[in-house]
mmCIF file of N, CA and C in Angstrom:
data_model
loop_
_atom_site.group_PDB
_atom_site.id
_atom_site.type_symbol
_atom_site.label_atom_id
_atom_site.label_comp_id
_atom_site.label_asym_id
_atom_site.label_seq_id
_atom_site.Cartn_x
_atom_site.Cartn_y
_atom_site.Cartn_z
ATOM 1 N N MET K 1059 -8.363 -21.643 30.051
ATOM 2 C CA MET K 1059 -7.951 -20.254 30.187
ATOM 3 C C MET K 1059 -8.914 -19.380 29.376
ATOM 4 N N ASP K 1060 -9.166 -18.189 29.857
ATOM 5 C CA ASP K 1060 -10.077 -17.253 29.226
ATOM 6 C C ASP K 1060 -9.485 -16.747 27.902
ATOM 7 N N THR K 1061 -10.288 -16.765 26.833
ATOM 8 C CA THR K 1061 -9.838 -16.341 25.506
ATOM 9 C C THR K 1061 -9.433 -14.874 25.507
ATOM 10 N N TRP K 1062 -10.202 -14.028 26.168
ATOM 11 C CA TRP K 1062 -9.874 -12.606 26.228
ATOM 12 C C TRP K 1062 -8.528 -12.379 26.901
ATOM 13 N N LYS K 1063 -8.275 -13.090 27.974
ATOM 14 C CA LYS K 1063 -6.996 -12.962 28.684
ATOM 15 C C LYS K 1063 -5.847 -13.421 27.786
ATOM 16 N N GLN K 1064 -6.055 -14.499 27.037
ATOM 17 C CA GLN K 1064 -5.017 -14.974 26.114
ATOM 18 C C GLN K 1064 -4.697 -13.911 25.063
ATOM 19 N N MET K 1065 -5.749 -13.302 24.520
ATOM 20 C CA MET K 1065 -5.551 -12.285 23.497
ATOM 21 C C MET K 1065 -4.800 -11.078 24.074
ATOM 22 N N MET K 1066 -5.164 -10.655 25.270
ATOM 23 C CA MET K 1066 -4.497 -9.508 25.873
ATOM 24 C C MET K 1066 -3.041 -9.841 26.228
ATOM 25 N N ASP K 1067 -2.788 -11.067 26.650
ATOM 26 C CA ASP K 1067 -1.408 -11.492 26.916
ATOM 27 C C ASP K 1067 -0.581 -11.457 25.621
ATOM 28 N N TRP K 1068 -1.180 -11.935 24.522
ATOM 29 C CA TRP K 1068 -0.494 -11.921 23.232
ATOM 30 C C TRP K 1068 -0.204 -10.482 22.805
ATOM 31 N N LYS K 1069 -1.188 -9.592 22.978
ATOM 32 C CA LYS K 1069 -1.013 -8.182 22.613
ATOM 33 C C LYS K 1069 0.120 -7.559 23.420
ATOM 34 N N ARG K 1070 0.144 -7.819 24.724
ATOM 35 C CA ARG K 1070 1.205 -7.284 25.588
ATOM 36 C C ARG K 1070 2.577 -7.781 25.132
ATOM 37 N N MET K 1071 2.684 -9.071 24.808
ATOM 38 C CA MET K 1071 3.966 -9.631 24.360
ATOM 39 C C MET K 1071 4.386 -9.017 23.019
ATOM 40 N N ALA K 1072 3.418 -8.834 22.101
ATOM 41 C CA ALA K 1072 3.733 -8.231 20.804
ATOM 42 C C ALA K 1072 4.219 -6.801 20.992
ATOM 43 N N GLU K 1073 3.588 -6.039 21.876
ATOM 44 C CA GLU K 1073 4.012 -4.663 22.118
ATOM 45 C C GLU K 1073 5.393 -4.610 22.769
ATOM 46 N N GLU K 1074 5.687 -5.566 23.653
ATOM 47 C CA GLU K 1074 7.012 -5.610 24.264
ATOM 48 C C GLU K 1074 8.078 -5.892 23.204
ATOM 49 N N TYR K 1075 7.752 -6.766 22.259
ATOM 50 C CA TYR K 1075 8.724 -7.146 21.239
ATOM 51 C C TYR K 1075 8.827 -6.101 20.126
ATOM 52 N N PHE K 1076 7.674 -5.633 19.590
ATOM 53 C CA PHE K 1076 7.655 -4.729 18.452
ATOM 54 C C PHE K 1076 7.592 -3.258 18.835
ATOM 55 N N GLY K 1077 7.253 -2.946 20.072
ATOM 56 C CA GLY K 1077 7.123 -1.562 20.498
ATOM 57 C C GLY K 1077 5.677 -1.183 20.719
ATOM 58 N N ASP K 1078 5.483 -0.081 21.433
ATOM 59 C CA ASP K 1078 4.134 0.345 21.810
ATOM 60 C C ASP K 1078 3.261 0.707 20.626
ATOM 61 N N GLN K 1079 3.842 1.133 19.515
ATOM 62 C CA GLN K 1079 3.052 1.589 18.378
ATOM 63 C C GLN K 1079 2.712 0.463 17.406
ATOM 64 N N PHE K 1080 2.898 -0.791 17.788
ATOM 65 C CA PHE K 1080 2.672 -1.923 16.883
ATOM 66 C C PHE K 1080 1.241 -1.984 16.381
ATOM 67 N N PHE K 1081 0.263 -1.775 17.255
ATOM 68 C CA PHE K 1081 -1.127 -1.888 16.860
ATOM 69 C C PHE K 1081 -1.721 -0.572 16.374
ATOM 70 N N THR K 1082 -1.068 0.546 16.629
ATOM 71 C CA THR K 1082 -1.565 1.855 16.198
ATOM 72 C C THR K 1082 -0.421 2.679 15.627
ATOM 73 N N PRO K 1083 0.141 2.278 14.472
ATOM 74 C CA PRO K 1083 1.324 2.963 13.961
ATOM 75 C C PRO K 1083 1.093 4.384 13.498
ATOM 76 N N ASN K 1084 -0.137 4.770 13.157
ATOM 77 C CA ASN K 1084 -0.373 6.120 12.647
ATOM 78 C C ASN K 1084 -0.816 7.101 13.719
ATOM 79 N N GLN K 1085 -1.063 6.642 14.918
ATOM 80 C CA GLN K 1085 -1.426 7.558 15.990
ATOM 81 C C GLN K 1085 -0.173 8.202 16.543
ATOM 82 N N ASN K 1086 -0.318 9.435 16.969
ATOM 83 C CA ASN K 1086 0.776 10.173 17.613
ATOM 84 C C ASN K 1086 2.038 10.211 16.769
ATOM 85 N N GLN K 1087 1.898 10.492 15.472
ATOM 86 C CA GLN K 1087 3.076 10.544 14.613
ATOM 87 C C GLN K 1087 4.056 11.604 15.105
ATOM 88 N N ARG K 1088 3.528 12.695 15.616
ATOM 89 C CA ARG K 1088 4.403 13.769 16.075
ATOM 90 C C ARG K 1088 5.276 13.308 17.239
ATOM 91 N N SER K 1089 4.654 12.686 18.263
ATOM 92 C CA SER K 1089 5.454 12.229 19.398
ATOM 93 C C SER K 1089 6.317 11.046 19.002
ATOM 94 N N ASN K 1090 5.834 10.212 18.075
ATOM 95 C CA ASN K 1090 6.627 9.080 17.608
ATOM 96 C C ASN K 1090 7.878 9.584 16.896
ATOM 97 N N ALA K 1091 7.748 10.634 16.080
ATOM 98 C CA ALA K 1091 8.900 11.194 15.394
ATOM 99 C C ALA K 1091 9.902 11.739 16.402
ATOM 100 N N LYS K 1092 9.409 12.399 17.445
ATOM 101 C CA LYS K 1092 10.305 12.942 18.471
ATOM 102 C C LYS K 1092 11.028 11.814 19.205
ATOM 103 N N GLN K 1093 10.318 10.718 19.517
ATOM 104 C CA GLN K 1093 10.942 9.591 20.206
ATOM 105 C C GLN K 1093 12.018 8.953 19.345
ATOM 106 N N ASN K 1094 11.801 8.893 18.023
ATOM 107 C CA ASN K 1094 12.773 8.297 17.121
ATOM 108 C C ASN K 1094 13.846 9.285 16.698
ATOM 109 N N ASN K 1095 13.839 10.471 17.301
ATOM 110 C CA ASN K 1095 14.801 11.526 17.003
ATOM 111 C C ASN K 1095 14.745 11.927 15.534
ATOM 112 N N GLU K 1096 13.548 11.868 14.955
ATOM 113 C CA GLU K 1096 13.365 12.312 13.587
ATOM 114 C C GLU K 1096 12.987 13.783 13.624
ATOM 115 N N SER K 1097 13.960 14.588 13.937
ATOM 116 C CA SER K 1097 13.736 16.010 14.028
ATOM 117 C C SER K 1097 14.708 16.677 13.094
ATOM 118 N N PRO K 1098 14.327 17.670 12.400
ATOM 119 C CA PRO K 1098 13.045 18.366 12.418
ATOM 120 C C PRO K 1098 11.961 17.573 11.687
ATOM 121 N N LEU K 1099 10.715 17.898 12.028
ATOM 122 C CA LEU K 1099 9.580 17.242 11.393
ATOM 123 C C LEU K 1099 9.497 17.688 9.931
ATOM 124 N N CYS K 1100 8.986 16.799 9.065
ATOM 125 C CA CYS K 1100 8.962 17.077 7.637
ATOM 126 C C CYS K 1100 7.646 16.620 7.021
ATOM 127 N N ASN K 1101 7.074 17.460 6.176
ATOM 128 C CA ASN K 1101 5.937 17.087 5.331
ATOM 129 C C ASN K 1101 6.453 16.997 3.905
ATOM 130 N N ILE K 1102 5.929 16.023 3.152
ATOM 131 C CA ILE K 1102 6.319 15.856 1.751
ATOM 132 C C ILE K 1102 5.081 16.023 0.887
ATOM 133 N N TYR K 1103 5.169 16.908 -0.090
ATOM 134 C CA TYR K 1103 4.087 17.159 -1.035
ATOM 135 C C TYR K 1103 4.617 16.845 -2.435
ATOM 136 N N ASP K 1104 3.716 16.427 -3.343
ATOM 137 C CA ASP K 1104 4.203 16.190 -4.697
ATOM 138 C C ASP K 1104 3.153 16.514 -5.741
ATOM 139 N N THR K 1105 3.656 16.772 -6.932
ATOM 140 C CA THR K 1105 2.849 16.946 -8.133
ATOM 141 C C THR K 1105 3.394 15.920 -9.124
ATOM 142 N N PRO K 1106 2.819 15.810 -10.304
ATOM 143 C CA PRO K 1106 3.396 14.867 -11.281
ATOM 144 C C PRO K 1106 4.841 15.208 -11.667
ATOM 145 N N GLN K 1107 5.252 16.486 -11.511
ATOM 146 C CA GLN K 1107 6.588 16.891 -11.942
ATOM 147 C C GLN K 1107 7.598 17.093 -10.808
ATOM 148 N N GLU K 1108 7.128 17.372 -9.595
ATOM 149 C CA GLU K 1108 8.093 17.703 -8.544
ATOM 150 C C GLU K 1108 7.652 17.233 -7.167
ATOM 151 N N ILE K 1109 8.615 17.275 -6.250
ATOM 152 C CA ILE K 1109 8.406 16.955 -4.836
ATOM 153 C C ILE K 1109 8.823 18.187 -4.046
ATOM 154 N N CYS K 1110 8.027 18.530 -3.049
ATOM 155 C CA CYS K 1110 8.358 19.649 -2.168
ATOM 156 C C CYS K 1110 8.394 19.127 -0.734
ATOM 157 N N CYS K 1111 9.547 19.249 -0.090
ATOM 158 C CA CYS K 1111 9.708 18.858 1.309
ATOM 159 C C CYS K 1111 9.692 20.136 2.144
ATOM 160 N N VAL K 1112 8.881 20.131 3.199
ATOM 161 C CA VAL K 1112 8.777 21.284 4.086
ATOM 162 C C VAL K 1112 9.200 20.834 5.478
ATOM 163 N N LEU K 1113 10.259 21.433 6.002
ATOM 164 C CA LEU K 1113 10.781 21.065 7.315
ATOM 165 C C LEU K 1113 10.550 22.198 8.304
ATOM 166 N N ALA K 1114 10.137 21.845 9.509
ATOM 167 C CA ALA K 1114 9.947 22.820 10.584
ATOM 168 C C ALA K 1114 11.304 23.102 11.228
ATOM 169 N N LEU K 1115 11.787 24.324 11.062
ATOM 170 C CA LEU K 1115 13.095 24.717 11.609
ATOM 171 C C LEU K 1115 12.985 26.021 12.389
ATOM 172 N N PRO K 1116 12.288 26.011 13.515
ATOM 173 C CA PRO K 1116 12.226 27.238 14.313
ATOM 174 C C PRO K 1116 13.594 27.527 14.925
ATOM 175 N N GLY K 1117 13.993 28.782 14.886
ATOM 176 C CA GLY K 1117 15.266 29.151 15.497
ATOM 177 C C GLY K 1117 16.433 29.160 14.540
ATOM 178 N N LEU K 1118 16.192 28.986 13.250
ATOM 179 C CA LEU K 1118 17.288 29.073 12.289
ATOM 180 C C LEU K 1118 17.702 30.534 12.173
ATOM 181 N N ASN K 1119 18.975 30.828 12.447
ATOM 182 C CA ASN K 1119 19.449 32.211 12.470
ATOM 183 C C ASN K 1119 20.059 32.671 11.153
ATOM 184 N N ARG K 1120 20.744 31.757 10.451
ATOM 185 C CA ARG K 1120 21.428 32.117 9.204
ATOM 186 C C ARG K 1120 21.347 30.935 8.243
ATOM 187 N N THR K 1121 21.432 31.225 6.957
ATOM 188 C CA THR K 1121 21.417 30.134 5.982
ATOM 189 C C THR K 1121 22.645 29.237 6.135
ATOM 190 N N GLU K 1122 23.720 29.774 6.685
ATOM 191 C CA GLU K 1122 24.929 28.979 6.902
ATOM 192 C C GLU K 1122 24.740 27.932 7.994
ATOM 193 N N ASP K 1123 23.668 28.045 8.785
ATOM 194 C CA ASP K 1123 23.422 27.100 9.877
ATOM 195 C C ASP K 1123 22.738 25.816 9.419
ATOM 196 N N VAL K 1124 22.438 25.707 8.124
ATOM 197 C CA VAL K 1124 21.782 24.505 7.615
ATOM 198 C C VAL K 1124 22.437 24.098 6.294
ATOM 199 N N GLU K 1125 22.546 22.773 6.087
ATOM 200 C CA GLU K 1125 23.126 22.228 4.865
ATOM 201 C C GLU K 1125 22.161 21.204 4.296
ATOM 202 N N VAL K 1126 21.913 21.288 2.985
ATOM 203 C CA VAL K 1126 20.982 20.391 2.312
ATOM 204 C C VAL K 1126 21.755 19.615 1.252
ATOM 205 N N MET K 1127 21.608 18.273 1.254
ATOM 206 C CA MET K 1127 22.252 17.416 0.271
ATOM 207 C C MET K 1127 21.193 16.519 -0.368
ATOM 208 N N VAL K 1128 21.314 16.324 -1.687
ATOM 209 C CA VAL K 1128 20.317 15.564 -2.431
ATOM 210 C C VAL K 1128 20.954 14.358 -3.101
ATOM 211 N N ASP K 1129 20.351 13.194 -2.890
ATOM 212 C CA ASP K 1129 20.649 11.966 -3.617
ATOM 213 C C ASP K 1129 19.408 11.656 -4.442
ATOM 214 N N PRO K 1130 19.489 10.759 -5.422
ATOM 215 C CA PRO K 1130 18.300 10.482 -6.233
ATOM 216 C C PRO K 1130 17.071 10.022 -5.439
ATOM 217 N N PHE K 1131 17.242 9.329 -4.317
ATOM 218 C CA PHE K 1131 16.095 8.854 -3.542
ATOM 219 C C PHE K 1131 16.107 9.343 -2.101
ATOM 220 N N LYS K 1132 17.007 10.277 -1.762
ATOM 221 C CA LYS K 1132 17.138 10.694 -0.363
ATOM 222 C C LYS K 1132 17.538 12.158 -0.284
ATOM 223 N N LEU K 1133 16.993 12.810 0.730
ATOM 224 C CA LEU K 1133 17.330 14.196 1.033
ATOM 225 C C LEU K 1133 17.919 14.213 2.440
ATOM 226 N N THR K 1134 19.062 14.863 2.615
ATOM 227 C CA THR K 1134 19.685 14.980 3.930
ATOM 228 C C THR K 1134 19.763 16.453 4.302
ATOM 229 N N VAL K 1135 19.247 16.767 5.487
ATOM 230 C CA VAL K 1135 19.279 18.143 5.986
ATOM 231 C C VAL K 1135 19.955 18.096 7.352
ATOM 232 N N GLN K 1136 20.992 18.901 7.517
ATOM 233 C CA GLN K 1136 21.680 18.948 8.805
ATOM 234 C C GLN K 1136 22.019 20.385 9.138
ATOM 235 N N GLY K 1137 22.157 20.628 10.420
ATOM 236 C CA GLY K 1137 22.480 21.987 10.842
ATOM 237 C C GLY K 1137 22.348 22.170 12.327
ATOM 238 N N LYS K 1138 22.096 23.434 12.707
ATOM 239 C CA LYS K 1138 22.015 23.781 14.122
ATOM 240 C C LYS K 1138 20.913 24.808 14.316
ATOM 241 N N LEU K 1139 20.055 24.553 15.300
ATOM 242 C CA LEU K 1139 18.991 25.479 15.673
ATOM 243 C C LEU K 1139 19.282 26.002 17.071
ATOM 244 N N SER K 1140 19.093 27.302 17.264
ATOM 245 C CA SER K 1140 19.337 27.861 18.591
ATOM 246 C C SER K 1140 18.322 28.950 18.894
ATOM 247 N N LEU K 1141 17.976 29.031 20.139
ATOM 248 C CA LEU K 1141 17.052 30.054 20.610
ATOM 249 C C LEU K 1141 17.400 30.338 22.062
ATOM 250 N N THR K 1142 17.726 31.560 22.352
ATOM 251 C CA THR K 1142 18.018 31.950 23.733
ATOM 252 C C THR K 1142 17.168 33.148 24.099
ATOM 253 N N LEU K 1143 16.592 33.096 25.270
ATOM 254 C CA LEU K 1143 15.826 34.217 25.806
ATOM 255 C C LEU K 1143 16.537 34.668 27.076
ATOM 256 N N ASP K 1144 17.077 35.861 27.033
ATOM 257 C CA ASP K 1144 17.828 36.377 28.176
ATOM 258 C C ASP K 1144 16.965 36.354 29.434
ATOM 259 N N SER K 1145 17.548 35.975 30.526
ATOM 260 C CA SER K 1145 16.973 35.902 31.871
ATOM 261 C C SER K 1145 15.881 34.836 32.015
ATOM 262 N N TYR K 1146 15.700 33.976 31.015
ATOM 263 C CA TYR K 1146 14.767 32.852 31.125
ATOM 264 C C TYR K 1146 15.556 31.553 31.094
ATOM 265 N N HIS K 1147 15.029 30.523 31.746
ATOM 266 C CA HIS K 1147 15.620 29.203 31.616
ATOM 267 C C HIS K 1147 14.559 28.277 31.022
ATOM 268 N N LEU K 1148 14.989 27.272 30.318
ATOM 269 C CA LEU K 1148 14.097 26.344 29.640
ATOM 270 C C LEU K 1148 13.472 25.396 30.654
ATOM 271 N N SER K 1149 12.152 25.379 30.746
ATOM 272 C CA SER K 1149 11.483 24.474 31.684
ATOM 273 C C SER K 1149 10.689 23.385 30.974
ATOM 274 N N SER K 1150 10.420 23.541 29.688
ATOM 275 C CA SER K 1150 9.720 22.519 28.914
ATOM 276 C C SER K 1150 10.157 22.655 27.457
ATOM 277 N N GLU K 1151 10.478 21.536 26.825
ATOM 278 C CA GLU K 1151 10.950 21.576 25.440
ATOM 279 C C GLU K 1151 10.163 20.591 24.591
ATOM 280 N N GLU K 1152 9.492 21.087 23.549
ATOM 281 C CA GLU K 1152 8.753 20.219 22.642
ATOM 282 C C GLU K 1152 9.362 20.199 21.254
ATOM 283 N N PHE K 1153 10.084 21.235 20.859
ATOM 284 C CA PHE K 1153 10.813 21.151 19.599
ATOM 285 C C PHE K 1153 12.296 21.193 19.907
ATOM 286 N N GLN K 1154 13.019 20.403 19.134
ATOM 287 C CA GLN K 1154 14.428 20.168 19.397
ATOM 288 C C GLN K 1154 15.282 21.347 18.964
ATOM 289 N N LEU K 1155 16.186 21.746 19.837
ATOM 290 C CA LEU K 1155 17.185 22.756 19.523
ATOM 291 C C LEU K 1155 18.550 22.087 19.519
ATOM 292 N N GLY K 1156 19.530 22.748 18.966
ATOM 293 C CA GLY K 1156 20.864 22.185 18.878
ATOM 294 C C GLY K 1156 21.107 21.602 17.496
ATOM 295 N N THR K 1157 22.083 20.717 17.399
ATOM 296 C CA THR K 1157 22.425 20.144 16.098
ATOM 297 C C THR K 1157 21.413 19.071 15.709
ATOM 298 N N PHE K 1158 21.207 18.931 14.417
ATOM 299 C CA PHE K 1158 20.309 17.904 13.898
ATOM 300 C C PHE K 1158 20.868 17.359 12.600
ATOM 301 N N ASN K 1159 20.446 16.154 12.274
ATOM 302 C CA ASN K 1159 20.801 15.501 11.018
ATOM 303 C C ASN K 1159 19.615 14.635 10.638
ATOM 304 N N ARG K 1160 18.888 15.014 9.606
ATOM 305 C CA ARG K 1160 17.662 14.317 9.220
ATOM 306 C C ARG K 1160 17.798 13.786 7.806
ATOM 307 N N GLU K 1161 17.576 12.470 7.638
ATOM 308 C CA GLU K 1161 17.539 11.849 6.319
ATOM 309 C C GLU K 1161 16.089 11.581 5.970
ATOM 310 N N ILE K 1162 15.684 12.033 4.796
ATOM 311 C CA ILE K 1162 14.308 11.873 4.345
ATOM 312 C C ILE K 1162 14.327 11.035 3.079
ATOM 313 N N HIS K 1163 13.680 9.881 3.136
ATOM 314 C CA HIS K 1163 13.599 9.020 1.968
ATOM 315 C C HIS K 1163 12.459 9.506 1.085
ATOM 316 N N LEU K 1164 12.792 9.794 -0.156
ATOM 317 C CA LEU K 1164 11.842 10.391 -1.092
ATOM 318 C C LEU K 1164 10.980 9.314 -1.750
ATOM 319 N N PRO K 1165 9.736 9.633 -2.071
ATOM 320 C CA PRO K 1165 8.833 8.630 -2.643
ATOM 321 C C PRO K 1165 9.166 8.264 -4.085
ATOM 322 N N GLU K 1166 9.908 9.121 -4.782
ATOM 323 C CA GLU K 1166 10.290 8.852 -6.169
ATOM 324 C C GLU K 1166 11.687 9.399 -6.424
ATOM 325 N N LYS K 1167 12.283 8.933 -7.501
ATOM 326 C CA LYS K 1167 13.613 9.394 -7.875
ATOM 327 C C LYS K 1167 13.544 10.849 -8.320
ATOM 328 N N VAL K 1168 14.531 11.653 -7.893
ATOM 329 C CA VAL K 1168 14.582 13.075 -8.244
ATOM 330 C C VAL K 1168 15.899 13.393 -8.944
ATOM 331 N N LEU K 1169 15.884 14.510 -9.664
ATOM 332 C CA LEU K 1169 17.113 15.032 -10.263
ATOM 333 C C LEU K 1169 17.905 15.750 -9.179
ATOM 334 N N GLN K 1170 19.226 15.663 -9.252
ATOM 335 C CA GLN K 1170 20.041 16.299 -8.225
ATOM 336 C C GLN K 1170 20.217 17.796 -8.471
ATOM 337 N N GLU K 1171 19.871 18.246 -9.659
ATOM 338 C CA GLU K 1171 19.818 19.670 -9.937
ATOM 339 C C GLU K 1171 18.872 19.898 -11.091
ATOM 340 N N PRO K 1172 18.162 20.977 -11.133
ATOM 341 C CA PRO K 1172 18.162 22.086 -10.191
ATOM 342 C C PRO K 1172 17.337 21.767 -8.949
ATOM 343 N N VAL K 1173 17.722 22.347 -7.832
ATOM 344 C CA VAL K 1173 16.999 22.232 -6.570
ATOM 345 C C VAL K 1173 16.804 23.648 -6.035
ATOM 346 N N GLN K 1174 15.590 23.942 -5.587
ATOM 347 C CA GLN K 1174 15.315 25.250 -4.992
ATOM 348 C C GLN K 1174 15.079 25.060 -3.504
ATOM 349 N N ALA K 1175 15.690 25.907 -2.698
ATOM 350 C CA ALA K 1175 15.488 25.860 -1.248
ATOM 351 C C ALA K 1175 15.337 27.285 -0.742
ATOM 352 N N PHE K 1176 14.319 27.491 0.100
ATOM 353 C CA PHE K 1176 14.137 28.809 0.708
ATOM 354 C C PHE K 1176 13.526 28.641 2.089
ATOM 355 N N TYR K 1177 13.793 29.618 2.961
ATOM 356 C CA TYR K 1177 13.354 29.609 4.354
ATOM 357 C C TYR K 1177 12.376 30.748 4.564
ATOM 358 N N ARG K 1178 11.202 30.420 5.125
ATOM 359 C CA ARG K 1178 10.179 31.440 5.345
ATOM 360 C C ARG K 1178 9.319 31.057 6.537
ATOM 361 N N LYS K 1179 9.170 31.989 7.474
ATOM 362 C CA LYS K 1179 8.305 31.831 8.644
ATOM 363 C C LYS K 1179 8.595 30.536 9.426
ATOM 364 N N GLY K 1180 9.864 30.226 9.619
ATOM 365 C CA GLY K 1180 10.244 29.063 10.413
ATOM 366 C C GLY K 1180 10.196 27.739 9.669
ATOM 367 N N LEU K 1181 9.951 27.782 8.358
ATOM 368 C CA LEU K 1181 9.859 26.558 7.565
ATOM 369 C C LEU K 1181 10.888 26.592 6.438
ATOM 370 N N LEU K 1182 11.536 25.452 6.209
ATOM 371 C CA LEU K 1182 12.468 25.298 5.097
ATOM 372 C C LEU K 1182 11.748 24.541 3.991
ATOM 373 N N PHE K 1183 11.631 25.162 2.824
ATOM 374 C CA PHE K 1183 10.984 24.565 1.655
ATOM 375 C C PHE K 1183 12.075 24.098 0.697
ATOM 376 N N ILE K 1184 12.004 22.842 0.270
ATOM 377 C CA ILE K 1184 12.970 22.304 -0.692
ATOM 378 C C ILE K 1184 12.185 21.704 -1.852
ATOM 379 N N ARG K 1185 12.375 22.279 -3.043
ATOM 380 C CA ARG K 1185 11.658 21.813 -4.234
ATOM 381 C C ARG K 1185 12.608 21.022 -5.120
ATOM 382 N N LEU K 1186 12.198 19.800 -5.453
ATOM 383 C CA LEU K 1186 13.009 18.884 -6.236
ATOM 384 C C LEU K 1186 12.217 18.431 -7.459
ATOM 385 N N LEU K 1187 12.867 18.367 -8.610
ATOM 386 C CA LEU K 1187 12.211 17.864 -9.808
ATOM 387 C C LEU K 1187 12.288 16.344 -9.848
ATOM 388 N N LYS K 1188 11.167 15.715 -10.169
ATOM 389 C CA LYS K 1188 11.155 14.263 -10.321
ATOM 390 C C LYS K 1188 11.931 13.878 -11.578
ATOM 391 N N ASP K 1189 12.591 12.749 -11.519
ATOM 392 C CA ASP K 1189 13.311 12.224 -12.681
ATOM 393 C C ASP K 1189 12.321 11.401 -13.492
ATOM 394 N N THR K 1190 11.700 12.050 -14.470
ATOM 395 C CA THR K 1190 10.653 11.394 -15.263
ATOM 396 C C THR K 1190 11.168 10.896 -16.610
ATOM 397 N N ARG K 1191 12.477 10.843 -16.787
ATOM 398 C CA ARG K 1191 13.029 10.346 -18.056
ATOM 399 C C ARG K 1191 12.649 8.880 -18.220
ATOM 400 N N PRO K 1192 12.320 8.462 -19.432
ATOM 401 C CA PRO K 1192 11.993 7.046 -19.647
ATOM 402 C C PRO K 1192 13.158 6.160 -19.225
ATOM 403 N N GLY K 1193 12.858 5.167 -18.423
ATOM 404 C CA GLY K 1193 13.885 4.244 -17.956
ATOM 405 C C GLY K 1193 14.749 4.787 -16.841
ATOM 406 N N ALA K 1194 14.413 5.953 -16.285
ATOM 407 C CA ALA K 1194 15.243 6.566 -15.239
ATOM 408 C C ALA K 1194 15.312 5.697 -13.990
ATOM 409 N N ASN K 1195 14.275 4.939 -13.717
ATOM 410 C CA ASN K 1195 14.272 4.087 -12.528
ATOM 411 C C ASN K 1195 14.703 2.661 -12.845
ATOM 412 N N GLN K 1196 15.160 2.444 -14.074
ATOM 413 C CA GLN K 1196 15.580 1.105 -14.465
ATOM 414 C C GLN K 1196 17.066 1.084 -14.753
ATOM 415 N N ARG K 1197 17.656 -0.057 -14.541
ATOM 416 C CA ARG K 1197 19.060 -0.246 -14.851
ATOM 417 C C ARG K 1197 19.197 -1.604 -15.483
ATOM 418 N N LYS K 1198 19.854 -1.681 -16.630
ATOM 419 C CA LYS K 1198 20.029 -2.954 -17.303
ATOM 420 C C LYS K 1198 21.054 -3.781 -16.547
ATOM 421 N N VAL K 1199 20.719 -5.037 -16.347
ATOM 422 C CA VAL K 1199 21.607 -5.963 -15.654
ATOM 423 C C VAL K 1199 22.208 -6.902 -16.687
ATOM 424 N N ASN K 1200 23.527 -7.016 -16.653
ATOM 425 C CA ASN K 1200 24.202 -7.925 -17.583
ATOM 426 C C ASN K 1200 24.007 -9.352 -17.114
ATOM 427 N N LEU K 1201 23.716 -10.211 -18.058
ATOM 428 C CA LEU K 1201 23.501 -11.630 -17.772
ATOM 429 C C LEU K 1201 24.734 -12.402 -18.200
ATOM 430 N N ASN K 1202 25.279 -13.187 -17.310
ATOM 431 C CA ASN K 1202 26.432 -14.015 -17.610
ATOM 432 C C ASN K 1202 25.992 -15.445 -17.838
ATOM 433 N N TRP K 1203 26.520 -16.040 -18.890
ATOM 434 C CA TRP K 1203 26.192 -17.432 -19.208
ATOM 435 C C TRP K 1203 27.178 -18.338 -18.490
ATOM 436 N N VAL K 1204 26.659 -19.297 -17.730
ATOM 437 C CA VAL K 1204 27.500 -20.209 -16.979
ATOM 438 C C VAL K 1204 27.361 -21.595 -17.589
ATOM 439 N N GLN K 1205 28.472 -22.175 -18.018
ATOM 440 C CA GLN K 1205 28.458 -23.527 -18.565
ATOM 441 C C GLN K 1205 28.514 -24.531 -17.424
ATOM 442 N N GLU K 1206 27.769 -25.589 -17.549
ATOM 443 C CA GLU K 1206 27.788 -26.632 -16.497
ATOM 444 C C GLU K 1206 28.922 -27.568 -16.686
#
């Protein structure tokens, strides 16, 4: 059997099992996020002291339409986006409208307060302070002695 054909057969089987993005996981991140229903899209920026998450939220009408919750290693943003244009009907949709619930796993542990959040030009900015206290990422485990 031809070696090239064997390799291509293996690649096809791997893609069927692991998904189309198995060999190119960083290509088409935008469409991959949409396929995985990871909407709204989010960029994460950091400094030594803080993390800033920026979410694309076009169509946010009021601050009451979005809720932000912070855990030490996770940020949850949920809400509703809406956009209506009178006398037009939607013929193509690339950004998601309606209700959303997005969990963002943070690269480092953060403090749950203070947190700053503001909305500007269709983007939601969430600033979180990193938990840089000594031992903040450690937890002492009690050791039990077992007699044989």
